[in-house]
């Protein structure tokens, strides 16, 4: 850490749950001005959470905005361009100190607005993604992903074709035909990590459709040094773009994603799609971890 600079306070918050034992924990540093890249990576690695967020002053083009910040995200192994749950956690940490309302975060992926509201005494943050897109995955890469996961192709839901989806970070979307298939996750860490690095993937978004608007999801995250991410806002945003572009949900839709149940850290993500707006909104509760 830079000499003569006091060590910043490292906060711990969970996102997508009002229970500290649920959702996805993130480290939050509200003033990272004295930290360099190696400092931030070291803090993230020491915490061991899937990601930690670090705030500094906003870029010049956002200086006139009320509550605006530059935010960077580090997993225990590397920096990532965007992280949804750490954004939600950070916004709630800020709202506890300066009140609910609108905030803007400058990320490596683009500008991400966040709105924090208080609902029945619980703070909820909703981020608006950068403009998303999806792309097809090569047959050989899909076969390698399934081999690394140990999933036979017959276990996929044919209604949800495999795609790579982006809404700030890239995620491979694979849909299981049954809840049992989704629950049985024991993959080859090194093999999947190698494929994900080659395809520049942040997570693999594994999904199972329970009903028209309710899904269960899981996210292997070997490139971040974590077997599984408990609740993944960036992947939820990418998934919202995916289902809309493929016509799998209505143009105006509110989706509920349940994640973390198989890890003992249940969380709930709300994905909102609006007609005429390509961006995806992802929201949920959050709270400080003592």
Short mmCIF file of C-alpha atoms in Angstrom, two decimals:
data_model
loop_
_atom_site.label_atom_id
_atom_site.label_comp_id
_atom_site.label_asym_id
_atom_site.label_seq_id
_atom_site.Cartn_x
_atom_site.Cartn_y
_atom_site.Cartn_z
CA UNK A 1 0.00 0.00 0.00
CA UNK A 2 1.20 3.52 -0.77
CA UNK A 3 3.47 4.87 1.97
CA UNK A 4 2.05 7.32 4.53
CA UNK A 5 -1.54 6.69 3.41
CA UNK A 6 -3.87 5.35 6.13
CA UNK A 7 -5.40 1.98 5.39
CA UNK A 8 -9.00 2.54 4.23
CA UNK A 9 -11.98 1.06 5.99
CA UNK A 10 -13.11 -2.14 4.28
CA UNK A 11 -16.85 -2.63 4.68
CA UNK A 12 -18.67 -5.91 4.20
CA UNK A 13 -22.15 -5.94 2.68
CA UNK A 14 -24.37 -8.57 1.17
CA UNK A 15 -26.47 -7.92 -1.93
CA UNK A 16 -29.78 -9.40 -3.06
CA UNK A 17 -30.85 -10.32 0.46
CA UNK A 18 -31.86 -8.46 3.62
CA UNK A 19 -30.28 -11.27 5.65
CA UNK A 20 -26.50 -11.02 6.24
CA UNK A 21 -26.32 -14.80 5.80
CA UNK A 22 -28.03 -14.67 2.40
CA UNK A 23 -27.24 -13.16 -0.97
CA UNK A 24 -23.74 -12.41 -2.20
CA UNK A 25 -21.18 -10.74 0.07
CA UNK A 26 -18.92 -8.00 -1.26
CA UNK A 27 -16.16 -5.89 0.13
CA UNK A 28 -16.77 -2.15 -0.21
CA UNK A 29 -14.12 0.58 0.09
CA UNK A 30 -15.83 3.98 -0.07
CA UNK A 31 -12.55 5.91 -0.40
CA UNK A 32 -9.91 4.08 -2.41
CA UNK A 33 -8.00 7.20 -3.48
CA UNK A 34 -4.80 6.02 -1.82
CA UNK A 35 -4.83 2.53 -3.28
CA UNK A 36 -3.13 1.25 -6.40
CA UNK A 37 -4.14 -1.84 -8.38
CA UNK A 38 -2.02 -4.21 -6.31
CA UNK A 39 -3.54 -2.83 -3.08
CA UNK A 40 -7.07 -3.36 -4.33
CA UNK A 41 -6.30 -6.87 -5.53
CA UNK A 42 -4.70 -7.70 -2.19
CA UNK A 43 -7.77 -6.48 -0.27
CA UNK A 44 -10.08 -8.50 -2.52
CA UNK A 45 -7.93 -11.60 -2.15
CA UNK A 46 -7.78 -11.20 1.63
CA UNK A 47 -11.57 -10.91 1.85
CA UNK A 48 -12.07 -13.89 -0.44
CA UNK A 49 -15.46 -12.69 -1.70
CA UNK A 50 -16.26 -13.13 -5.37
CA UNK A 51 -15.80 -9.35 -5.84
CA UNK A 52 -15.00 -6.21 -3.91
CA UNK A 53 -15.72 -2.62 -5.00
CA UNK A 54 -13.47 0.43 -4.72
CA UNK A 55 -14.68 4.04 -5.08
CA UNK A 56 -12.77 7.12 -6.18
CA UNK A 57 -13.76 10.52 -7.57
CA UNK A 58 -15.89 10.57 -10.74
CA UNK A 59 -14.47 11.32 -14.20
CA UNK A 60 -14.74 14.90 -15.44
CA UNK A 61 -17.88 14.22 -17.50
CA UNK A 62 -19.76 13.16 -14.35
CA UNK A 63 -18.43 15.83 -11.97
CA UNK A 64 -21.62 17.89 -12.31
CA UNK A 65 -23.84 14.94 -11.37
CA UNK A 66 -25.00 14.86 -7.77
CA UNK A 67 -23.71 11.58 -6.34
CA UNK A 68 -21.26 10.23 -8.90
CA UNK A 69 -18.25 7.98 -8.45
CA UNK A 70 -15.69 5.95 -10.31
CA UNK A 71 -15.98 2.32 -9.24
CA UNK A 72 -13.63 -0.59 -9.85
CA UNK A 73 -14.19 -4.26 -9.08
CA UNK A 74 -11.67 -6.90 -8.11
CA UNK A 75 -12.14 -10.63 -7.60
CA UNK A 76 -9.52 -12.49 -5.56
CA UNK A 77 -7.63 -13.13 -8.82
CA UNK A 78 -8.19 -10.17 -11.15
CA UNK A 79 -10.04 -6.97 -11.96
CA UNK A 80 -13.42 -7.41 -13.68
CA UNK A 81 -15.14 -4.76 -15.85
CA UNK A 82 -18.49 -4.81 -14.07
CA UNK A 83 -20.06 -6.48 -11.06
CA UNK A 84 -23.74 -6.15 -10.26
CA UNK A 85 -23.84 -7.39 -6.68
CA UNK A 86 -20.90 -5.23 -5.61
CA UNK A 87 -22.62 -2.23 -7.23
CA UNK A 88 -25.80 -2.92 -5.26
CA UNK A 89 -23.81 -3.43 -2.06
CA UNK A 90 -21.90 -0.17 -2.60
CA UNK A 91 -25.05 1.82 -3.36
CA UNK A 92 -26.70 0.57 -0.18
CA UNK A 93 -23.60 1.39 1.86
CA UNK A 94 -23.69 4.93 0.46
CA UNK A 95 -27.44 5.26 1.03
CA UNK A 96 -27.01 4.33 4.68
CA UNK A 97 -24.66 7.30 5.01
CA UNK A 98 -26.22 9.91 2.72
CA UNK A 99 -29.78 8.71 2.19
CA UNK A 100 -31.66 6.91 -0.60
CA UNK A 101 -31.89 8.34 -4.08
CA UNK A 102 -30.08 8.32 -7.39
CA UNK A 103 -26.37 7.65 -7.88
CA UNK A 104 -24.15 7.21 -10.93
CA UNK A 105 -21.14 4.92 -11.20
CA UNK A 106 -18.47 5.14 -13.90
CA UNK A 107 -17.33 1.56 -14.56
CA UNK A 108 -14.91 0.09 -17.08
CA UNK A 109 -17.98 -1.15 -18.96
CA UNK A 110 -19.69 2.25 -19.06
CA UNK A 111 -21.90 4.50 -16.95
CA UNK A 112 -24.29 2.69 -14.61
CA UNK A 113 -27.08 4.63 -12.84
CA UNK A 114 -28.40 3.19 -9.57
CA UNK A 115 -31.54 4.15 -7.68
CA UNK A 116 -31.84 3.30 -3.98
CA UNK A 117 -35.22 3.29 -2.24
CA UNK A 118 -36.45 2.29 1.17
CA UNK A 119 -39.25 -0.29 1.18
CA UNK A 120 -40.78 -1.24 4.54
CA UNK A 121 -37.57 -0.31 6.31
CA UNK A 122 -35.31 -2.21 3.90
CA UNK A 123 -33.01 -0.51 1.42
CA UNK A 124 -33.24 -1.76 -2.16
CA UNK A 125 -30.92 -0.75 -4.99
CA UNK A 126 -31.72 -1.05 -8.70
CA UNK A 127 -28.99 -0.64 -11.29
CA UNK A 128 -29.50 0.11 -14.97
CA UNK A 129 -27.12 -1.78 -17.23
CA UNK A 130 -25.14 -0.53 -20.17
CA UNK A 131 -26.68 -1.41 -23.53
CA UNK A 132 -26.54 -5.22 -23.85
CA UNK A 133 -26.11 -7.66 -26.72
CA UNK A 134 -25.99 -11.40 -27.26
CA UNK A 135 -24.03 -13.61 -29.64
CA UNK A 136 -23.92 -17.25 -30.65
CA UNK A 137 -21.33 -19.66 -29.27
CA UNK A 138 -19.36 -21.95 -31.56
CA UNK A 139 -20.37 -25.61 -31.43
CA UNK A 140 -16.87 -26.69 -30.34
CA UNK A 141 -16.83 -24.15 -27.51
CA UNK A 142 -20.27 -25.26 -26.35
CA UNK A 143 -19.16 -28.88 -26.37
CA UNK A 144 -16.12 -27.94 -24.28
CA UNK A 145 -18.27 -26.02 -21.77
CA UNK A 146 -20.62 -28.97 -21.36
CA UNK A 147 -17.70 -31.37 -20.99
CA UNK A 148 -16.16 -29.16 -18.28
CA UNK A 149 -19.49 -29.01 -16.47
CA UNK A 150 -20.14 -32.73 -16.91
CA UNK A 151 -23.52 -31.95 -18.49
CA UNK A 152 -24.80 -34.15 -21.33
CA UNK A 153 -26.28 -32.06 -24.13
CA UNK A 154 -29.55 -33.89 -23.59
CA UNK A 155 -29.84 -32.22 -20.17
CA UNK A 156 -30.23 -28.77 -21.75
CA UNK A 157 -33.64 -27.14 -22.20
CA UNK A 158 -34.16 -26.88 -25.97
CA UNK A 159 -36.38 -23.81 -25.51
CA UNK A 160 -33.34 -21.81 -24.34
CA UNK A 161 -30.54 -21.98 -26.92
CA UNK A 162 -26.99 -21.47 -25.58
CA UNK A 163 -25.73 -17.94 -26.13
CA UNK A 164 -23.10 -15.54 -24.84
CA UNK A 165 -24.82 -12.49 -23.34
CA UNK A 166 -23.33 -9.13 -22.38
CA UNK A 167 -24.67 -6.32 -20.19
CA UNK A 168 -21.38 -5.02 -18.80
CA UNK A 169 -19.58 -8.38 -18.74
CA UNK A 170 -19.77 -11.54 -20.85
CA UNK A 171 -21.64 -14.61 -19.60
CA UNK A 172 -22.42 -17.93 -21.24
CA UNK A 173 -26.10 -18.77 -20.73
CA UNK A 174 -26.98 -22.46 -20.46
CA UNK A 175 -30.44 -23.66 -19.47
CA UNK A 176 -31.01 -26.91 -17.58
CA UNK A 177 -34.05 -28.98 -18.45
CA UNK A 178 -34.70 -29.85 -14.79
CA UNK A 179 -34.11 -28.39 -11.34
CA UNK A 180 -32.25 -31.59 -10.46
CA UNK A 181 -29.74 -30.96 -13.26
CA UNK A 182 -29.15 -27.43 -11.98
CA UNK A 183 -28.71 -28.65 -8.40
CA UNK A 184 -26.10 -31.24 -9.38
CA UNK A 185 -23.10 -29.03 -10.03
CA UNK A 186 -19.60 -30.52 -9.77
CA UNK A 187 -17.41 -29.22 -12.57
CA UNK A 188 -13.80 -29.35 -13.73
CA UNK A 189 -12.51 -26.03 -12.34
CA UNK A 190 -9.33 -25.75 -14.41
CA UNK A 191 -10.97 -26.88 -17.66
CA UNK A 192 -13.86 -24.44 -17.37
CA UNK A 193 -11.52 -21.64 -16.29
CA UNK A 194 -9.35 -22.14 -19.38
CA UNK A 195 -12.36 -21.98 -21.71
CA UNK A 196 -13.73 -18.90 -19.96
CA UNK A 197 -10.42 -17.07 -20.29
CA UNK A 198 -10.31 -17.93 -23.99
CA UNK A 199 -13.87 -16.64 -24.55
CA UNK A 200 -13.47 -13.68 -22.15
CA UNK A 201 -16.35 -14.89 -19.96
CA UNK A 202 -16.96 -13.63 -16.43
CA UNK A 203 -19.34 -16.41 -15.33
CA UNK A 204 -21.42 -19.20 -16.79
CA UNK A 205 -25.09 -18.41 -16.14
CA UNK A 206 -26.86 -21.71 -15.49
CA UNK A 207 -30.64 -21.36 -15.40
CA UNK A 208 -33.79 -23.39 -14.91
CA UNK A 209 -37.20 -21.97 -15.72
CA UNK A 210 -39.73 -22.57 -12.93
CA UNK A 211 -42.54 -20.51 -14.47
CA UNK A 212 -43.09 -17.81 -17.08
CA UNK A 213 -41.23 -15.19 -15.03
CA UNK A 214 -39.45 -17.13 -12.27
CA UNK A 215 -36.04 -18.74 -12.69
CA UNK A 216 -33.45 -20.48 -10.54
CA UNK A 217 -29.85 -19.66 -11.48
CA UNK A 218 -26.27 -20.61 -10.57
CA UNK A 219 -22.98 -19.04 -11.68
CA UNK A 220 -19.66 -20.90 -11.72
CA UNK A 221 -16.88 -18.29 -11.44
CA UNK A 222 -13.50 -20.04 -11.73
CA UNK A 223 -11.86 -17.08 -13.49
CA UNK A 224 -12.37 -15.11 -10.28
CA UNK A 225 -10.92 -17.85 -8.13
CA UNK A 226 -14.37 -18.75 -6.77
CA UNK A 227 -16.18 -22.03 -7.40
CA UNK A 228 -19.58 -20.38 -7.51
CA UNK A 229 -20.94 -16.85 -7.21
CA UNK A 230 -23.90 -16.77 -4.77
CA UNK A 231 -25.90 -13.97 -6.50
CA UNK A 232 -24.77 -12.39 -9.76
CA UNK A 233 -26.23 -9.05 -10.81
CA UNK A 234 -24.17 -8.68 -13.98
CA UNK A 235 -25.23 -12.13 -15.16
CA UNK A 236 -28.85 -11.33 -14.28
CA UNK A 237 -28.67 -8.25 -16.50
CA UNK A 238 -27.14 -10.30 -19.32
CA UNK A 239 -29.82 -12.94 -18.87
CA UNK A 240 -32.56 -10.30 -19.10
CA UNK A 241 -31.13 -9.19 -22.43
CA UNK A 242 -30.90 -12.80 -23.57
CA UNK A 243 -34.53 -13.74 -22.87
CA UNK A 244 -35.84 -10.53 -24.39
CA UNK A 245 -33.79 -10.76 -27.60
CA UNK A 246 -34.84 -14.37 -28.12
CA UNK A 247 -38.50 -13.57 -27.45
CA UNK A 248 -38.70 -15.87 -24.43
CA UNK A 249 -40.52 -13.27 -22.30
CA UNK A 250 -42.75 -10.28 -22.99
CA UNK A 251 -41.15 -7.02 -24.06
CA UNK A 252 -42.29 -5.47 -20.77
CA UNK A 253 -41.50 -8.00 -18.06
CA UNK A 254 -40.47 -8.35 -14.45
CA UNK A 255 -38.49 -11.52 -13.77
CA UNK A 256 -37.56 -13.06 -10.43
CA UNK A 257 -34.25 -14.92 -10.21
CA UNK A 258 -33.56 -17.13 -7.21
CA UNK A 259 -29.88 -17.79 -6.62
CA UNK A 260 -27.74 -19.13 -3.79
CA UNK A 261 -30.19 -21.72 -2.47
CA UNK A 262 -27.84 -24.58 -3.36
CA UNK A 263 -25.05 -22.79 -1.47
CA UNK A 264 -27.08 -22.07 1.64
CA UNK A 265 -27.07 -18.32 0.85
CA UNK A 266 -30.49 -17.69 -0.74
CA UNK A 267 -30.90 -14.44 -2.61
CA UNK A 268 -33.47 -12.87 -4.92
CA UNK A 269 -32.79 -10.68 -7.95
CA UNK A 270 -35.47 -8.67 -9.74
CA UNK A 271 -34.88 -8.16 -13.46
CA UNK A 272 -37.01 -5.50 -15.15
CA UNK A 273 -37.36 -5.12 -18.92
CA UNK A 274 -39.01 -2.05 -20.45
CA UNK A 275 -40.36 -1.72 -23.96
CA UNK A 276 -38.33 0.72 -26.02
CA UNK A 277 -35.33 0.65 -23.67
CA UNK A 278 -32.63 -1.91 -24.50
CA UNK A 279 -31.04 -1.60 -21.06
CA UNK A 280 -31.84 -4.03 -18.25
CA UNK A 281 -32.60 -3.13 -14.66
CA UNK A 282 -31.50 -5.42 -11.84
CA UNK A 283 -32.51 -4.78 -8.27
CA UNK A 284 -32.56 -6.27 -4.83
CA UNK A 285 -32.15 -5.70 -1.13
CA UNK A 286 -28.86 -5.51 0.74
CA UNK A 287 -27.50 -5.16 4.23
CA UNK A 288 -24.28 -4.78 6.15
CA UNK A 289 -22.48 -7.87 7.40
CA UNK A 290 -21.38 -7.38 11.00
#
